[in-house]
XYZ file of N, CA and C in Angstrom:
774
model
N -15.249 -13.823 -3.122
C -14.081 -12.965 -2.987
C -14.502 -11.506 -3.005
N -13.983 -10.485 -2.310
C -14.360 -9.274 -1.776
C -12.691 -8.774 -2.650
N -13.549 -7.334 -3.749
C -12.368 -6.409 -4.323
C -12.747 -5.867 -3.782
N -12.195 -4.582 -4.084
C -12.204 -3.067 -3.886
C -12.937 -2.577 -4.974
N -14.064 -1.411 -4.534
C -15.204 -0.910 -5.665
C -14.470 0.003 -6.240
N -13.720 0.526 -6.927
C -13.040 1.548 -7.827
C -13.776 2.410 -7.147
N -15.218 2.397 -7.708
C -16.088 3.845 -7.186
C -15.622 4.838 -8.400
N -15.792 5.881 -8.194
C -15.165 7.138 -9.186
C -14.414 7.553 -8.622
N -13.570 9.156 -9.541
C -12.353 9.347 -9.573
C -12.291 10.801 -9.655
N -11.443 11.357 -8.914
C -11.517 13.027 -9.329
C -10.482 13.047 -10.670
N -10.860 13.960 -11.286
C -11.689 15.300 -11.021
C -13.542 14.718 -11.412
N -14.085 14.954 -10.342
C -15.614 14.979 -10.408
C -16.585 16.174 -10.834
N -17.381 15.544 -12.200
C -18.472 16.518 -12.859
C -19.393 17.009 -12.097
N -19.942 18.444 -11.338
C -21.022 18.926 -11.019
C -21.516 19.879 -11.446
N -22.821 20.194 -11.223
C -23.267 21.541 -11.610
C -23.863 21.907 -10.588
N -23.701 23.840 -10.695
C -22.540 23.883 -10.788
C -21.459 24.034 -10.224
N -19.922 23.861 -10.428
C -18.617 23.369 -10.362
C -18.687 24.958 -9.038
N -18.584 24.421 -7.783
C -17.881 25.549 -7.511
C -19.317 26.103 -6.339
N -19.961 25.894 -6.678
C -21.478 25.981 -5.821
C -21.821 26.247 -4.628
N -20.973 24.736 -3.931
C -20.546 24.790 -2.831
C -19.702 24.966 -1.922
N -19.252 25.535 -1.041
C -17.900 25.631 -1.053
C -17.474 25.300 0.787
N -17.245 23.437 0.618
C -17.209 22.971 1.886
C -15.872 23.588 3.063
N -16.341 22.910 4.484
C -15.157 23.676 5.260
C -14.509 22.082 5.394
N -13.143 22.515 5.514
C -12.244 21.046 5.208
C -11.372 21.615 6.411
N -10.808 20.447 6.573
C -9.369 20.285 8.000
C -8.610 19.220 7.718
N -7.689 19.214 7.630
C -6.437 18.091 7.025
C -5.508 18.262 8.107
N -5.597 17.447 8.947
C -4.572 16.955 9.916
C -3.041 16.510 9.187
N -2.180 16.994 9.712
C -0.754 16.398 8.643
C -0.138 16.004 9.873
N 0.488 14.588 9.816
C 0.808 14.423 10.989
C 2.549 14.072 11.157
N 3.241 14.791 11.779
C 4.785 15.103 11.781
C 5.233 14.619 12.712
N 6.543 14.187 13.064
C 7.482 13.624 13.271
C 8.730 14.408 13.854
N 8.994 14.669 14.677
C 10.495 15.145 15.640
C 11.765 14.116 14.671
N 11.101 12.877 14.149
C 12.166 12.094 13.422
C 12.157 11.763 12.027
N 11.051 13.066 11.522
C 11.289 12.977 9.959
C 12.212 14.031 9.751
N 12.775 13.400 8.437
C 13.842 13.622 7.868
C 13.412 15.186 6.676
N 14.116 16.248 6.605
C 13.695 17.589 5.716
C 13.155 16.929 4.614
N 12.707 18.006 3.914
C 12.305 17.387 2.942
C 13.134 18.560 1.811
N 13.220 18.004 0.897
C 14.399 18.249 -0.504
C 13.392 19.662 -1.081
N 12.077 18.996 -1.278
C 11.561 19.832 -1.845
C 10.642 21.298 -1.127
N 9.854 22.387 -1.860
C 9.777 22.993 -0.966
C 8.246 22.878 -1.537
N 7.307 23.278 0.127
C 5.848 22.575 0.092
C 5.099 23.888 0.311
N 4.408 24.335 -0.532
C 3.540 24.995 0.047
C 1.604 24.261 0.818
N 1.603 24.767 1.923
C 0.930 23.672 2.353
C -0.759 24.380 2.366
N -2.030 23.635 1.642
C -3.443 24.397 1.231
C -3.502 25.124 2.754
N -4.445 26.163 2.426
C -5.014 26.841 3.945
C -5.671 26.217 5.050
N -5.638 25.164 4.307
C -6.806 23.697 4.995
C -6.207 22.947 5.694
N -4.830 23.454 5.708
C -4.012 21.865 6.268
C -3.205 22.426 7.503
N -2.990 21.664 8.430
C -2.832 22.173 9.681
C -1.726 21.094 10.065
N -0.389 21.104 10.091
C 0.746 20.004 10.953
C 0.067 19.349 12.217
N 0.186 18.330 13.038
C -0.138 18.177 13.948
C 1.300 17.677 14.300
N 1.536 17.442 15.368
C 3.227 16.594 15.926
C 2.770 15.032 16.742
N 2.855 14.528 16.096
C 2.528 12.637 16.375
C 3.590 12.270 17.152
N 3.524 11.712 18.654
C 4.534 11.491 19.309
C 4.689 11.973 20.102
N 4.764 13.379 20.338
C 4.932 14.590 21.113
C 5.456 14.012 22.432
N 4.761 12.895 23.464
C 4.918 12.475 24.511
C 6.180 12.123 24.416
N 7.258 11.457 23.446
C 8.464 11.206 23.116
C 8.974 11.880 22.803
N 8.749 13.012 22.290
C 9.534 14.115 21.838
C 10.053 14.693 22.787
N 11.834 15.245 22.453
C 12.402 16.564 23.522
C 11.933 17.973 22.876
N 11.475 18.221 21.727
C 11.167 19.001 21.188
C 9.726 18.998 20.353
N 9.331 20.691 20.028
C 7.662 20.481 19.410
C 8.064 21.239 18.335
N 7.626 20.988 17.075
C 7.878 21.003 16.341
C 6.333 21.819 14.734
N 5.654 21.277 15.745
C 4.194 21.886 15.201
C 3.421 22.568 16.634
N 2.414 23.907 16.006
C 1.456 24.639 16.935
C 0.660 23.540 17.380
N 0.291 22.168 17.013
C -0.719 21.359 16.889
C 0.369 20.123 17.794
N -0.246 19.172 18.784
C 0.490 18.592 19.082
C -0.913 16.993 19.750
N -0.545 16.494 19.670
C -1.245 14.957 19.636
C -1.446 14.645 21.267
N -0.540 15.485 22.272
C -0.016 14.768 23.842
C -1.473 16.076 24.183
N -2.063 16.426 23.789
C -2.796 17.972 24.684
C -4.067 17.035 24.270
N -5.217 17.505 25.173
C -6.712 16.877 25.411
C -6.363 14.927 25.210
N -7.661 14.572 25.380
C -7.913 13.251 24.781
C -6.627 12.471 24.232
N -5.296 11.977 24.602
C -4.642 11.760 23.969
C -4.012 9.971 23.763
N -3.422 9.254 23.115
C -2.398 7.928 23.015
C -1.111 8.420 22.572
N -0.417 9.662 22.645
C 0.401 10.304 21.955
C 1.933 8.895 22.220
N 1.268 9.043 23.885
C 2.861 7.669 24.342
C 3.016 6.367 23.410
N 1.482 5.998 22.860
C 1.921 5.023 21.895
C 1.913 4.966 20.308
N 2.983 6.207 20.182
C 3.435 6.357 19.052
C 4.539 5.713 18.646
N 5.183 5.045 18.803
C 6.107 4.034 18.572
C 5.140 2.827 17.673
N 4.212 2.430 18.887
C 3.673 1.257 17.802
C 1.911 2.026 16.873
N 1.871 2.823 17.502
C 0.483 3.288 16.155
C 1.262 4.162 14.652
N 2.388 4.674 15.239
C 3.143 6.035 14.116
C 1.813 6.974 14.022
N 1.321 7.179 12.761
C 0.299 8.424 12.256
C -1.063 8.300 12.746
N -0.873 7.390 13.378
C -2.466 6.745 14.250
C -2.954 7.822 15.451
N -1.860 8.034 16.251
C -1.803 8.869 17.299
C -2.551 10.284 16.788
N -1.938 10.393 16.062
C -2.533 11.779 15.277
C -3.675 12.068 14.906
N -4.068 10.290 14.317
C -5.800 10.027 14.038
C -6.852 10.346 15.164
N -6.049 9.284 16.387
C -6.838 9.773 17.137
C -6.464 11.091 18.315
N -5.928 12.004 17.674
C -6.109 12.926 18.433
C -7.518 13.879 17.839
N -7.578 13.754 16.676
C -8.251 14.400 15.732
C -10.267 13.942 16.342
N -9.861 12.387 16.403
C -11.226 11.784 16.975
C -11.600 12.209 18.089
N -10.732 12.167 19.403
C -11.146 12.637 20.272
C -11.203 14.252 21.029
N -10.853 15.004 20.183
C -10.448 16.848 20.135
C -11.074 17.157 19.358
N -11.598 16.722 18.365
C -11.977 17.457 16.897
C -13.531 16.626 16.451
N -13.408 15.670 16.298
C -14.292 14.575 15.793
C -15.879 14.413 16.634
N -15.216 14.244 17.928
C -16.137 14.114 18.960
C -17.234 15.538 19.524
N -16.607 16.896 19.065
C -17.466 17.958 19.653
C -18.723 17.632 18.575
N -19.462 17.117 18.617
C -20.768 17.269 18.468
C -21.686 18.522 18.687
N -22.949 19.090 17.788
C -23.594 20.144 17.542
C -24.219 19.839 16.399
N -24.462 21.048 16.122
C -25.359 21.433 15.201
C -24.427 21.333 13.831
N -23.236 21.548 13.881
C -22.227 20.901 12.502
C -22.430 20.069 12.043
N -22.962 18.870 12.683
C -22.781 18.024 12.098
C -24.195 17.554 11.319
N -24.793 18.753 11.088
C -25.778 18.293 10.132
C -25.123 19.086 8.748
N -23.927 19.784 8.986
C -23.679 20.340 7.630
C -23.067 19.168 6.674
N -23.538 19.135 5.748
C -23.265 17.799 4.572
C -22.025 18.219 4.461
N -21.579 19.646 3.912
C -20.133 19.910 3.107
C -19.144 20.151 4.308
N -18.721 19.259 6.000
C -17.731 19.348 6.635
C -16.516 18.152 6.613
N -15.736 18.290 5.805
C -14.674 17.221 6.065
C -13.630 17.672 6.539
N -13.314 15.987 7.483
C -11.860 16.293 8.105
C -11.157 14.976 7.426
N -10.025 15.274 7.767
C -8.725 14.159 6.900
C -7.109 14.559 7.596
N -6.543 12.875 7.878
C -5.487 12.749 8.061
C -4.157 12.416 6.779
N -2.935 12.941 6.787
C -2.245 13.192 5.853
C -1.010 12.886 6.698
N 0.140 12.498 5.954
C 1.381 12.505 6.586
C 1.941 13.633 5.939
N 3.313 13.783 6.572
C 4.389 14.893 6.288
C 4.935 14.764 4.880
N 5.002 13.486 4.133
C 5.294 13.735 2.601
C 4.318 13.175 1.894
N 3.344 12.544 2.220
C 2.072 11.990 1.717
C 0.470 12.300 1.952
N 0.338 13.068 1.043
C -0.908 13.804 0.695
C -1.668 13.395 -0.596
N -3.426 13.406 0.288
C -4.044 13.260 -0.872
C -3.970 14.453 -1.971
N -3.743 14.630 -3.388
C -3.680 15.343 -4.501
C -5.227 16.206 -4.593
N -5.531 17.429 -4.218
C -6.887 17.844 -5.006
C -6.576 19.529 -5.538
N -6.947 19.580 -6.416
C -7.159 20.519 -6.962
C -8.460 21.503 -6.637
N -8.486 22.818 -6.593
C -9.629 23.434 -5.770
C -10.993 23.040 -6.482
N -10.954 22.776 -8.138
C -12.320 22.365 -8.665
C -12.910 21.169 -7.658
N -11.642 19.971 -7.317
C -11.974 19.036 -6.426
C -12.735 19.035 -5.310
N -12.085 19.792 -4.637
C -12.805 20.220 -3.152
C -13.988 21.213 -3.470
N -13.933 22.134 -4.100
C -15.659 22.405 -4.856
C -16.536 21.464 -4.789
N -16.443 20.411 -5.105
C -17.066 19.720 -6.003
C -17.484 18.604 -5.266
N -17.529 18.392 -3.861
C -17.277 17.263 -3.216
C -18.571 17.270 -2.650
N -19.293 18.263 -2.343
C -20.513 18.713 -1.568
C -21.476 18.531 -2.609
N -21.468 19.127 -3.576
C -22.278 18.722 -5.198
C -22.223 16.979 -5.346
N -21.498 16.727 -4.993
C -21.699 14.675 -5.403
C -21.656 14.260 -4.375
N -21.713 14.913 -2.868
C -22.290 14.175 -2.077
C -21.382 12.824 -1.524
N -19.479 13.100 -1.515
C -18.942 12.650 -1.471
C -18.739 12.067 0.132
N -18.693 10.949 0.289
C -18.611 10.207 1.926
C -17.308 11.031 2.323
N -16.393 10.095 1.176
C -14.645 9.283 1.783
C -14.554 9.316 0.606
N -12.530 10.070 0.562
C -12.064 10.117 -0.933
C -10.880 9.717 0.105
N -10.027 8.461 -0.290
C -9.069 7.625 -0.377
C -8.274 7.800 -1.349
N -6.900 6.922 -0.713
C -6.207 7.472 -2.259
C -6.432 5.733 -3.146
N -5.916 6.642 -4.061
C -6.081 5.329 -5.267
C -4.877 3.631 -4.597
N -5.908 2.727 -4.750
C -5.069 1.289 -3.988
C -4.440 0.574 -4.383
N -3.211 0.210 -4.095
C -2.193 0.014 -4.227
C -1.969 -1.449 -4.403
N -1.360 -2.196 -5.954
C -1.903 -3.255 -5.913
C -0.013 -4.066 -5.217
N -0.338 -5.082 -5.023
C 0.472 -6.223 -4.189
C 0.605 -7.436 -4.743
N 2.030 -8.041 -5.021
C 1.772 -9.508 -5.624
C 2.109 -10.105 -4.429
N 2.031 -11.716 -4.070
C 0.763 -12.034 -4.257
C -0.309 -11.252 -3.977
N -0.202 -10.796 -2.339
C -1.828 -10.757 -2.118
C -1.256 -9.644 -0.816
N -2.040 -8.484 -0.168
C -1.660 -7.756 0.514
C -1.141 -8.241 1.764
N -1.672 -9.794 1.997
C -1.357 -10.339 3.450
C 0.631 -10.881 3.353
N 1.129 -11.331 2.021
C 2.359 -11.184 1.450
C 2.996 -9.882 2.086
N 2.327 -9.268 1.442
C 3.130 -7.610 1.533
C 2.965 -7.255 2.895
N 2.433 -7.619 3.741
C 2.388 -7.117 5.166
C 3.591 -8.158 6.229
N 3.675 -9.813 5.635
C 4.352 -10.007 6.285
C 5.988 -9.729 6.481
N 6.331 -8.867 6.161
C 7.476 -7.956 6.060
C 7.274 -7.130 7.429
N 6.501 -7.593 7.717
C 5.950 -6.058 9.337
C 5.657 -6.838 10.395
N 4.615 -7.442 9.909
C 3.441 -8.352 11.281
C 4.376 -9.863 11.154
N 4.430 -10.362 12.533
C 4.224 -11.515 12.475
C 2.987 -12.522 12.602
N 2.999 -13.794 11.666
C 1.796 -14.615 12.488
C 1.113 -14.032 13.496
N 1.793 -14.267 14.311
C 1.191 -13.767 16.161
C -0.031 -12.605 15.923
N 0.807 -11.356 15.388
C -0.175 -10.509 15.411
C -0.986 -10.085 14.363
N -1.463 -11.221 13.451
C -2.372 -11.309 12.809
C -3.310 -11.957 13.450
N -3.039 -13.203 13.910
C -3.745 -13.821 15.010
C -4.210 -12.797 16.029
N -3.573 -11.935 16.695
C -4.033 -11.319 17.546
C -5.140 -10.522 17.163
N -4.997 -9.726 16.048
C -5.991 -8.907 15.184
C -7.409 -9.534 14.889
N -7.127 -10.974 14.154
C -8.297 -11.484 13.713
C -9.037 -12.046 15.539
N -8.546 -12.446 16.558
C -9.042 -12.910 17.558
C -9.856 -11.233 17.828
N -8.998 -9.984 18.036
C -10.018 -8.893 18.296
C -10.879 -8.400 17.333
N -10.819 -8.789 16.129
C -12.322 -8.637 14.871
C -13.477 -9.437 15.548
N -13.026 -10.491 16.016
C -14.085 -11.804 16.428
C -14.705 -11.484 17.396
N -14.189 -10.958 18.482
C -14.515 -10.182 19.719
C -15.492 -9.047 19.339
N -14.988 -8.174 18.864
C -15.537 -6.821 18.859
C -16.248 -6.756 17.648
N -16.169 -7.413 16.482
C -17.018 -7.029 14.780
C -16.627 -8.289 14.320
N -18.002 -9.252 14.819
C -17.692 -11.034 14.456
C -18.380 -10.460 12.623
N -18.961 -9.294 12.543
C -18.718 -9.710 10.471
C -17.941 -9.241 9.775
N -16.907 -8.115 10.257
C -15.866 -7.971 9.707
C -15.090 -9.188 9.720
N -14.689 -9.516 11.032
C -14.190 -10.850 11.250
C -14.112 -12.075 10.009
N -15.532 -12.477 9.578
C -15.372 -13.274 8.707
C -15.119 -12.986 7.323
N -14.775 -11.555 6.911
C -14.618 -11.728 5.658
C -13.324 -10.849 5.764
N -12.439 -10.810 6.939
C -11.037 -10.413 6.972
C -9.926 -11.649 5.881
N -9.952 -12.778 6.422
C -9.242 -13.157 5.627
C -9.486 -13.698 4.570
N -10.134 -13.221 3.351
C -10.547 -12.391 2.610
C -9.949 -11.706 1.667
N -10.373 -10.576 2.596
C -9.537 -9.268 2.121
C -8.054 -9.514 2.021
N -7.262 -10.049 3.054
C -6.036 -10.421 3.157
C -5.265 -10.928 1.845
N -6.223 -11.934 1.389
C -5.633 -12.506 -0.319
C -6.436 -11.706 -1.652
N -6.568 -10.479 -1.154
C -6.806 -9.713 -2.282
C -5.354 -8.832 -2.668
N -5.208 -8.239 -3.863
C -3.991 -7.548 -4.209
C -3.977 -5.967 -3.676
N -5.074 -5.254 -3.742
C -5.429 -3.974 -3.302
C -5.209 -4.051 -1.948
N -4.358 -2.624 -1.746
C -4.896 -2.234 -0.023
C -4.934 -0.607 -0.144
N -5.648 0.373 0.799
C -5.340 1.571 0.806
C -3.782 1.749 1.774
N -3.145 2.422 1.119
C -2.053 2.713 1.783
C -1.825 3.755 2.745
N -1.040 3.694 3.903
C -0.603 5.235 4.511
C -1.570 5.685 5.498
N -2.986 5.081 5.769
C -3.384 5.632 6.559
C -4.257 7.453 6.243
N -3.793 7.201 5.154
C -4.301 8.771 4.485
C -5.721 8.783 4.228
N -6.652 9.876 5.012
C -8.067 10.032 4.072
C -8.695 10.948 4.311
N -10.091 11.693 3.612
C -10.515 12.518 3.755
C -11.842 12.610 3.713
N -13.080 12.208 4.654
C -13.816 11.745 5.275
C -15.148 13.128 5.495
N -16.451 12.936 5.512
C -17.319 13.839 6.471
C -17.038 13.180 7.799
N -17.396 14.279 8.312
C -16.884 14.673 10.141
C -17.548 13.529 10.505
N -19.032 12.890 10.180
C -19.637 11.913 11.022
C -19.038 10.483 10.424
N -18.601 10.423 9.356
C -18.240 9.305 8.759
C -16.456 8.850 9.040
N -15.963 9.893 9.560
C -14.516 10.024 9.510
C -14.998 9.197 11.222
N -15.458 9.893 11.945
C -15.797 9.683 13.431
C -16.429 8.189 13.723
N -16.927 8.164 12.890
C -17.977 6.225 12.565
C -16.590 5.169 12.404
N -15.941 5.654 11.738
C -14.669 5.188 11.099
C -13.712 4.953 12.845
N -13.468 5.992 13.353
C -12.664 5.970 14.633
C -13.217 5.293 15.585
N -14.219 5.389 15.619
C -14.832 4.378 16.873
C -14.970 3.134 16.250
N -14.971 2.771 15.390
C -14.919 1.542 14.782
C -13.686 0.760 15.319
N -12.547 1.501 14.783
C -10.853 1.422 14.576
C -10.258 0.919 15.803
N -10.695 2.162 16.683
C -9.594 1.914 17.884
C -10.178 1.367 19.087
N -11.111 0.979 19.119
C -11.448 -0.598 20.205
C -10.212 -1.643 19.247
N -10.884 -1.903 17.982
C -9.955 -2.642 17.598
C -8.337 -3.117 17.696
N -7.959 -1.643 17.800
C -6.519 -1.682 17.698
C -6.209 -1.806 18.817
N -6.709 -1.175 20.041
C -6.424 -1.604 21.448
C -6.504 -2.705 21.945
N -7.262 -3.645 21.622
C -7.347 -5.307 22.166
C -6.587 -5.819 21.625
N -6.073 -5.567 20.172
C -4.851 -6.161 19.137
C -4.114 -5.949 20.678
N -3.446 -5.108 20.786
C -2.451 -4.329 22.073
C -2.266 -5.708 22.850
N -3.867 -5.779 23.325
C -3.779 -6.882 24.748
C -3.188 -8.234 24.422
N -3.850 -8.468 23.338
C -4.000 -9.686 22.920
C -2.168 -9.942 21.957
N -1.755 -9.225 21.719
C -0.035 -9.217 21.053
C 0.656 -10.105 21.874
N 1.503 -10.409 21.001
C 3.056 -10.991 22.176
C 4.010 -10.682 21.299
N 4.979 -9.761 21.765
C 4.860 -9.314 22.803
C 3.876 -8.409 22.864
N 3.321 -7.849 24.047
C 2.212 -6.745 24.053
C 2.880 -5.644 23.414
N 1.951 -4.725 22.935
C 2.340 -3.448 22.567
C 3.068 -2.582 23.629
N 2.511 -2.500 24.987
C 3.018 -1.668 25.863
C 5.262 -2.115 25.456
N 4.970 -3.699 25.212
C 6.621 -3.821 25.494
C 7.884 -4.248 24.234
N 6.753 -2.928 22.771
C 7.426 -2.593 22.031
C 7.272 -1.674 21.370
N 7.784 -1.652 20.385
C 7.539 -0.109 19.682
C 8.265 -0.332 18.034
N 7.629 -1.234 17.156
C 8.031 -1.308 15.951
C 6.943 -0.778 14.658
N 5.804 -0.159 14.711
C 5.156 0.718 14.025
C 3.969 -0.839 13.526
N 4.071 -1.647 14.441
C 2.774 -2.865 14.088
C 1.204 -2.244 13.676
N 1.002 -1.217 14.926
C -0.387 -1.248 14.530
C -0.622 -0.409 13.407
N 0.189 0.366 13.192
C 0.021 1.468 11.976
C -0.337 0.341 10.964
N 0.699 -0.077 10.626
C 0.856 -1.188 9.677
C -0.809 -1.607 9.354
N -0.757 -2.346 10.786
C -2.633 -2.839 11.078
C -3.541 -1.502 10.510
N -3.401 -0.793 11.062
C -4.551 0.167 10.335
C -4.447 0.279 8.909
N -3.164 0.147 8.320
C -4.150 0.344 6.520
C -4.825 -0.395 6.134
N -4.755 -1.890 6.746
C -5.225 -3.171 6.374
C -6.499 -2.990 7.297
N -6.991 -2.437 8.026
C -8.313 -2.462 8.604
C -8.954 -1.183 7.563
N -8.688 -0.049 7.523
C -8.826 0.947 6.525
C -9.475 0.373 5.045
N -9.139 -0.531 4.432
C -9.396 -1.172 3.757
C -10.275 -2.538 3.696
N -10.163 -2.886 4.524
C -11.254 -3.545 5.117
C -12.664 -3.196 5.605
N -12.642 -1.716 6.533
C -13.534 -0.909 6.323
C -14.450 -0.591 5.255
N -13.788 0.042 4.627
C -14.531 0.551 3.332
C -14.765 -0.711 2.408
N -13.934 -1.696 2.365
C -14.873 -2.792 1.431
C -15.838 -3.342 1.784
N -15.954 -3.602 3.388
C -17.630 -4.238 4.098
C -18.460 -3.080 3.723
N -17.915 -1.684 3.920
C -18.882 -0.953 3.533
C -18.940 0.217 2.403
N -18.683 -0.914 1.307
C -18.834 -0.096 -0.071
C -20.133 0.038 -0.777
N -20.863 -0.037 -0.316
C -22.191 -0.067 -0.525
C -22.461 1.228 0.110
N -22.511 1.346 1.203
C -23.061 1.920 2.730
C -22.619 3.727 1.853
N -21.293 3.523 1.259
C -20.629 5.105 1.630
C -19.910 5.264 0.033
N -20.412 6.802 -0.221
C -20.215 7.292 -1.666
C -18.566 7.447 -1.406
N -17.741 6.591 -2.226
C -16.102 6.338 -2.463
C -15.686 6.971 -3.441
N -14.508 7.707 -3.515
C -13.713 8.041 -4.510
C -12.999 8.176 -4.530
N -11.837 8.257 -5.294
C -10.371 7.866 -4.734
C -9.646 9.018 -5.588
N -8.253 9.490 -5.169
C -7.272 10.467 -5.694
C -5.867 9.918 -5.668
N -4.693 10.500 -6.323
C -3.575 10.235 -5.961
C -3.113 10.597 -4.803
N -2.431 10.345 -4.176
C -1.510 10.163 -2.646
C 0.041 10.308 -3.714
N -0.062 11.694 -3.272
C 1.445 12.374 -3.538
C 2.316 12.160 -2.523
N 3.644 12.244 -3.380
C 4.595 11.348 -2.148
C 5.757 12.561 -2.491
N 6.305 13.543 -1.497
C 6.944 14.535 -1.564
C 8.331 14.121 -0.951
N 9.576 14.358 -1.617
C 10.985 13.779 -1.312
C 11.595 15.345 -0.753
């Protein structure tokens, strides 16, 4: 049976605190159909709206928009905050250089009321420990996360999913269902990644999620109920448990803003 490695936890001990001082990008990814929010946000200097959807949208709503370069913006119906992911992968992720030998560059996706929690000692401190991927803390499920998902997915497109693991990553594949009857999942799609590891992560992802597409019934093209999103926390998590070994983990709260 495959858990989830806890790993450590911010706030993280270095010396010294403050040393380094990495360049970060936090994609926040918004909605033409989210609802205000009650409270009022001041948002870090780091964090940038993007507009998820945009191709559906009559209106733009963020400087940042998902439908411009490299885009899947049209299938935001069935990815939701995915679109946003990969706008980030293929605009942001993909310029390759000489950056990407800098250890202290992270990028990270965030929704409009759900953000990872850090405090500036945090983000100090991330380059000093040599941090991969900080996730938020996982979210436990009775029975088992594959329970808690069928509220979303049907059969079908679990089947469809595990037939494109088999295809494209026959060893994820075998220890997917698995993971499925474990209680943990990362939630939301939220994380905050180095540029090459965030990017390892995307090319991983979205072959995946696109053959899910083919392989659906109905296909994705001939719906739009937020399936694959769904699918991505449960691959997200799956990810990082094949490779909890591979990549220094740590996890934060995922603030949830009303």
């Amino acid at each position: 049976m495959f858990h989830i490695k806890m790993g450590r936890f911010l706030p993280l001990s270095a010396l010294p605190v403050g040393y380094n001082n990495p360049f970060i990008r936090v994609f926040i990814a918004k909605s033409h159909k989210d609802k205000p929010l009650k409270s009022v946000i001041t948002l870090p200097e780091y964090s940038f709206p993007v507009q998820a959807g945009t191709a559906d949208s009559d209106g733009i709503i963020a400087d940042l928009c998902d439908n411009r370069g490299e885009n899947i913006s049209e299938k935001n119906g069935n990815y939701s905050e995915l679109t946003g992911l990969y706008w980030m992968w293929k605009n942001k992720l993909c310029n390759t250089g000489q950056d990407d030998c800098i250890s202290g560059m992270y990028y990270g996706l965030a929704q409009y009321r759900r953000m990872l929690n850090f405090s500036s000692d945090d983000l100090l401190r991330l380059t000093d420990n040599d941090v991969d991927v900080v996730l938020p803390y996982p979210m436990p499920y009775e029975p088992n996360i594959h329970a808690h998902h069928e509220r979303y997915l049907k059969d079908e497109d679990w089947s469809a999913l595990l037939t494109a693991l088999a295809e494209l990553q026959p060893e994820y594949a075998e220890i997917f269902p698995q993971v499925l009857t474990q209680q943990y999942l990362y939630n939301y799609n939220v994380i905050l990644a180095k540029k090459q590891v965030l990017r390892e992560y995307c090319e991983w992802l979205f072959p995946i999620l696109e053959r899910t597409e083919e392989l659906s019934i109905p296909k994705g093209k001939d719906r739009a109920d937020r399936y694959i999103g769904y699918m991505g926390e449960t691959l997200e998590t799956l990810y990082f448990i094949k490779n909890r070994e591979r990549f220094n983990v740590v996890h934060t709260e995922c603030k949830l803003f009303v």
